[in-house]
Amino acid sequence: MLLMIWMQITANTGPAECCLAVYKTLRQVQHEAGKEGVSLSILEQVDGPVSGTLRSVLLCVESVADGAAARLFAERWCGSLLWICESPYRPGHKRKNWFLGCAVYLPLAPLPDSEIRYEATRASGPGGQHVNKTDSAIRATHIATGLSVKVQTERSQHANKRLAGQLLAGKLAELAKTEREQGKAERRRQHLQTERGNARRVFTGPGFKEKIP
């Protein structure tokens, strides 16, 4: 049974060092996914203030052979993460603890096709280990609001369309909650509320080596 989980790794409002930690965490997640037999794709990413850093990245984690593999894999990352290292950008800076967060959740059901305009485009840039060279990327635009997302992975156009619909549904749900002043969506709340001092996993040094308790 196929199970899909979404993971968001975020530096929140942290400095460039936290954004570098997001990039390093993404590489570690990709490395572990390859060994654990789960499929990992980048749905969305926001670049950090320095080249080679990421403010946040949204991942799709899937498993086919074992339906629980994606969930178990993602849960090992869920929560606050800590990178202990001297700043590579500010020599002599006293701070060495850089926090980031990882949220895990199930994607929402896609919106009805009648509410969305889909466009096939050429994939480019980040979007998985092997970006397609054909017009398989999908841009989904919510007709009523004009809100749009683009999804490009190594999957087929049909799969990208499904993911784009789910991603758009999540963004609209987040927007609706904000407008109603009933709080932001769960992913956005996690994006701004990384818990400090209680890290789920700890990494150290420029090589981003995990510190085993």
CSV table of C-alpha atoms in Angstrom, one decimal:
chain,number,residue,atom,x,y,z
A,1,MET,CA,0.0,0.0,0.0
A,2,LEU,CA,1.4,3.4,-1.0
A,3,LEU,CA,1.6,6.0,1.7
A,4,MET,CA,2.5,9.6,1.2
A,5,ILE,CA,3.9,11.9,4.0
A,6,TRP,CA,4.9,15.5,3.7
A,7,MET,CA,7.9,16.9,5.6
A,8,GLN,CA,8.8,20.5,6.0
A,9,ILE,CA,12.3,21.4,7.1
A,10,THR,CA,12.6,25.1,8.1
A,11,ALA,CA,15.1,27.6,9.6
A,12,ASN,CA,12.1,29.6,10.7
A,13,THR,CA,13.3,33.2,11.2
A,14,GLY,CA,16.9,32.1,12.0
A,15,PRO,CA,20.1,33.5,10.6
A,16,ALA,CA,22.1,32.2,7.6
A,17,GLU,CA,23.7,29.5,9.8
A,18,CYS,CA,20.2,28.0,10.4
A,19,CYS,CA,19.5,28.1,6.7
A,20,LEU,CA,22.8,26.3,6.1
A,21,ALA,CA,21.7,23.7,8.6
A,22,VAL,CA,18.4,23.2,6.6
A,23,TYR,CA,20.5,22.5,3.5
A,24,LYS,CA,22.7,20.0,5.4
A,25,THR,CA,19.7,18.4,6.9
A,26,LEU,CA,18.1,18.0,3.4
A,27,ARG,CA,21.3,16.2,2.2
A,28,GLN,CA,21.2,13.9,5.3
A,29,VAL,CA,17.5,13.1,4.8
A,30,GLN,CA,18.2,12.2,1.1
A,31,HIS,CA,21.1,10.0,2.2
A,32,GLU,CA,19.0,8.1,4.8
A,33,ALA,CA,16.0,7.8,2.4
A,34,GLY,CA,18.2,6.0,-0.1
A,35,LYS,CA,19.2,3.4,2.4
A,36,GLU,CA,15.7,2.9,3.9
A,37,GLY,CA,13.9,2.3,0.6
A,38,VAL,CA,11.6,5.3,0.6
A,39,SER,CA,11.1,7.7,-2.3
A,40,LEU,CA,11.9,11.4,-1.6
A,41,SER,CA,10.9,14.4,-3.8
A,42,ILE,CA,11.3,18.1,-3.4
A,43,LEU,CA,7.9,19.8,-3.8
A,44,GLU,CA,8.9,23.4,-2.8
A,45,GLN,CA,11.9,25.2,-1.5
A,46,VAL,CA,12.8,28.7,-0.4
A,47,ASP,CA,16.4,29.8,-0.8
A,48,GLY,CA,18.3,31.2,2.2
A,49,PRO,CA,20.2,34.6,2.4
A,50,VAL,CA,23.5,33.0,1.3
A,51,SER,CA,24.2,30.9,-1.7
A,52,GLY,CA,23.9,27.2,-0.9
A,53,THR,CA,21.5,27.7,2.0
A,54,LEU,CA,17.7,27.1,2.3
A,55,ARG,CA,15.2,28.9,4.4
A,56,SER,CA,12.8,26.0,4.1
A,57,VAL,CA,12.1,22.9,1.9
A,58,LEU,CA,8.9,20.8,1.5
A,59,LEU,CA,9.4,17.1,0.8
A,60,CYS,CA,7.2,14.3,-0.3
A,61,VAL,CA,8.1,11.0,1.3
A,62,GLU,CA,6.5,7.8,-0.2
A,63,SER,CA,6.8,4.1,0.4
A,64,VAL,CA,5.5,1.3,-1.7
A,65,ALA,CA,6.8,-2.1,-0.4
A,66,ASP,CA,6.0,-1.2,3.2
A,67,GLY,CA,3.2,1.2,3.8
A,68,ALA,CA,4.5,2.3,7.2
A,69,ALA,CA,8.1,3.0,6.0
A,70,ALA,CA,7.4,6.6,5.0
A,71,ARG,CA,5.6,7.4,8.2
A,72,LEU,CA,8.3,5.8,10.4
A,73,PHE,CA,11.1,7.5,8.4
A,74,ALA,CA,9.5,10.9,8.7
A,75,GLU,CA,8.7,10.6,12.4
A,76,ARG,CA,12.4,10.2,13.2
A,77,TRP,CA,13.0,13.7,11.9
A,78,CYS,CA,9.8,15.4,13.4
A,79,GLY,CA,10.5,18.1,15.9
A,80,SER,CA,13.4,20.5,16.7
A,81,LEU,CA,16.8,19.7,15.3
A,82,LEU,CA,20.1,21.2,16.4
A,83,TRP,CA,23.4,21.8,14.6
A,84,ILE,CA,26.4,22.5,16.9
A,85,CYS,CA,29.1,24.3,15.0
A,86,GLU,CA,31.1,27.5,14.9
A,87,SER,CA,29.6,29.9,12.4
A,88,PRO,CA,31.1,29.5,8.9
A,89,TYR,CA,30.0,33.1,8.1
A,90,ARG,CA,31.0,35.0,11.2
A,91,PRO,CA,34.4,34.1,12.6
A,92,GLY,CA,34.7,34.4,16.3
A,93,HIS,CA,30.9,34.6,16.8
A,94,LYS,CA,30.1,33.2,20.2
A,95,ARG,CA,27.0,31.3,19.2
A,96,LYS,CA,27.4,27.7,18.2
A,97,ASN,CA,23.9,26.3,18.6
A,98,TRP,CA,21.7,26.6,15.5
A,99,PHE,CA,18.1,25.3,15.7
A,100,LEU,CA,15.8,24.3,12.9
A,101,GLY,CA,12.5,22.4,12.8
A,102,CYS,CA,10.9,19.6,10.9
A,103,ALA,CA,7.1,19.2,10.7
A,104,VAL,CA,5.4,16.0,9.4
A,105,TYR,CA,1.8,15.8,8.2
A,106,LEU,CA,-0.6,14.2,5.7
A,107,PRO,CA,-1.4,16.2,2.6
A,108,LEU,CA,-5.0,17.4,2.1
A,109,ALA,CA,-7.3,16.0,-0.6
A,110,PRO,CA,-6.9,17.9,-3.9
A,111,LEU,CA,-9.4,20.6,-4.8
A,112,PRO,CA,-12.0,19.8,-7.5
A,113,ASP,CA,-10.6,20.2,-11.0
A,114,SER,CA,-13.3,22.7,-11.8
A,115,GLU,CA,-11.7,25.1,-9.4
A,116,ILE,CA,-8.2,24.8,-10.8
A,117,ARG,CA,-6.5,25.7,-14.0
A,118,TYR,CA,-3.6,23.3,-14.8
A,119,GLU,CA,-0.7,24.2,-17.2
A,120,ALA,CA,2.1,21.8,-18.3
A,121,THR,CA,5.5,23.5,-18.3
A,122,ARG,CA,9.1,22.5,-18.7
A,123,ALA,CA,10.7,21.3,-15.4
A,124,SER,CA,13.8,23.2,-14.3
A,125,GLY,CA,15.9,23.6,-11.2
A,126,PRO,CA,15.4,21.6,-8.0
A,127,GLY,CA,12.6,19.1,-8.0
A,128,GLY,CA,14.0,15.7,-7.3
A,129,GLN,CA,17.1,13.7,-8.0
A,130,HIS,CA,16.4,13.6,-11.8
A,131,VAL,CA,14.5,16.6,-13.2
A,132,ASN,CA,12.5,15.9,-16.3
A,133,LYS,CA,13.5,17.5,-19.6
A,134,THR,CA,10.0,17.2,-20.9
A,135,ASP,CA,6.9,19.3,-20.3
A,136,SER,CA,6.0,17.2,-17.2
A,137,ALA,CA,6.0,20.0,-14.6
A,138,ILE,CA,2.5,21.3,-13.6
A,139,ARG,CA,1.5,24.7,-12.6
A,140,ALA,CA,-1.8,24.8,-10.7
A,141,THR,CA,-3.7,28.0,-10.4
A,142,HIS,CA,-6.8,28.5,-8.2
A,143,ILE,CA,-9.2,30.3,-10.5
A,144,ALA,CA,-11.0,32.3,-7.8
A,145,THR,CA,-8.0,33.7,-6.0
A,146,GLY,CA,-5.2,33.4,-8.5
A,147,LEU,CA,-3.0,31.5,-6.0
A,148,SER,CA,-0.7,29.2,-7.9
A,149,VAL,CA,1.9,26.5,-7.2
A,150,LYS,CA,4.3,24.6,-9.4
A,151,VAL,CA,5.3,20.9,-8.9
A,152,GLN,CA,8.1,19.2,-10.8
A,153,THR,CA,9.6,15.9,-9.9
A,154,GLU,CA,10.8,12.8,-11.7
A,155,ARG,CA,7.2,11.6,-11.7
A,156,SER,CA,4.8,11.7,-14.6
A,157,GLN,CA,2.6,14.7,-15.5
A,158,HIS,CA,-0.4,12.9,-14.0
A,159,ALA,CA,1.4,12.5,-10.6
A,160,ASN,CA,2.6,16.1,-10.7
A,161,LYS,CA,-1.0,17.2,-11.3
A,162,ARG,CA,-2.2,15.3,-8.2
A,163,LEU,CA,0.6,16.7,-6.0
A,164,ALA,CA,0.0,20.3,-7.3
A,165,GLY,CA,-3.7,20.0,-6.4
A,166,GLN,CA,-2.8,18.8,-2.9
A,167,LEU,CA,-0.2,21.5,-2.4
A,168,LEU,CA,-2.7,24.2,-3.6
A,169,ALA,CA,-5.4,22.9,-1.3
A,170,GLY,CA,-3.0,23.2,1.6
A,171,LYS,CA,-2.0,26.7,0.7
A,172,LEU,CA,-5.7,27.8,0.4
A,173,ALA,CA,-6.5,26.2,3.7
A,174,GLU,CA,-3.7,28.1,5.3
A,175,LEU,CA,-4.8,31.4,3.7
A,176,ALA,CA,-8.4,30.8,4.8
A,177,LYS,CA,-7.4,30.3,8.4
A,178,THR,CA,-5.3,33.4,8.4
A,179,GLU,CA,-8.1,35.5,6.9
A,180,ARG,CA,-10.5,34.2,9.6
A,181,GLU,CA,-8.0,35.1,12.3
A,182,GLN,CA,-8.3,31.6,13.7
A,183,GLY,CA,-4.6,30.9,13.5
A,184,LYS,CA,-2.4,29.7,10.7
A,185,ALA,CA,-2.4,26.2,9.3
A,186,GLU,CA,-0.4,23.5,11.1
A,187,ARG,CA,2.5,23.6,8.7
A,188,ARG,CA,2.8,27.4,9.1
A,189,ARG,CA,2.6,27.3,12.9
A,190,GLN,CA,5.4,24.7,12.9
A,191,HIS,CA,7.3,26.9,10.6
A,192,LEU,CA,7.4,29.7,13.2
A,193,GLN,CA,7.4,27.8,16.4
A,194,THR,CA,10.5,25.6,16.5
A,195,GLU,CA,11.1,24.5,20.1
A,196,ARG,CA,14.6,25.4,21.4
A,197,GLY,CA,16.5,23.3,23.9
A,198,ASN,CA,14.7,20.0,23.2
A,199,ALA,CA,16.3,18.8,19.9
A,200,ARG,CA,15.0,15.5,18.4
A,201,ARG,CA,18.4,15.0,16.7
A,202,VAL,CA,21.7,16.7,17.1
A,203,PHE,CA,24.5,17.2,14.5
A,204,THR,CA,27.9,18.7,15.0
A,205,GLY,CA,30.8,20.3,13.1
A,206,PRO,CA,31.2,21.3,9.5
A,207,GLY,CA,30.8,17.7,8.4
A,208,PHE,CA,27.3,17.6,10.0
A,209,LYS,CA,28.0,14.4,11.9
A,210,GLU,CA,25.1,13.1,14.1
A,211,LYS,CA,25.8,13.1,17.9
A,212,ILE,CA,24.6,9.8,19.2
A,213,PRO,CA,23.2,10.0,22.8
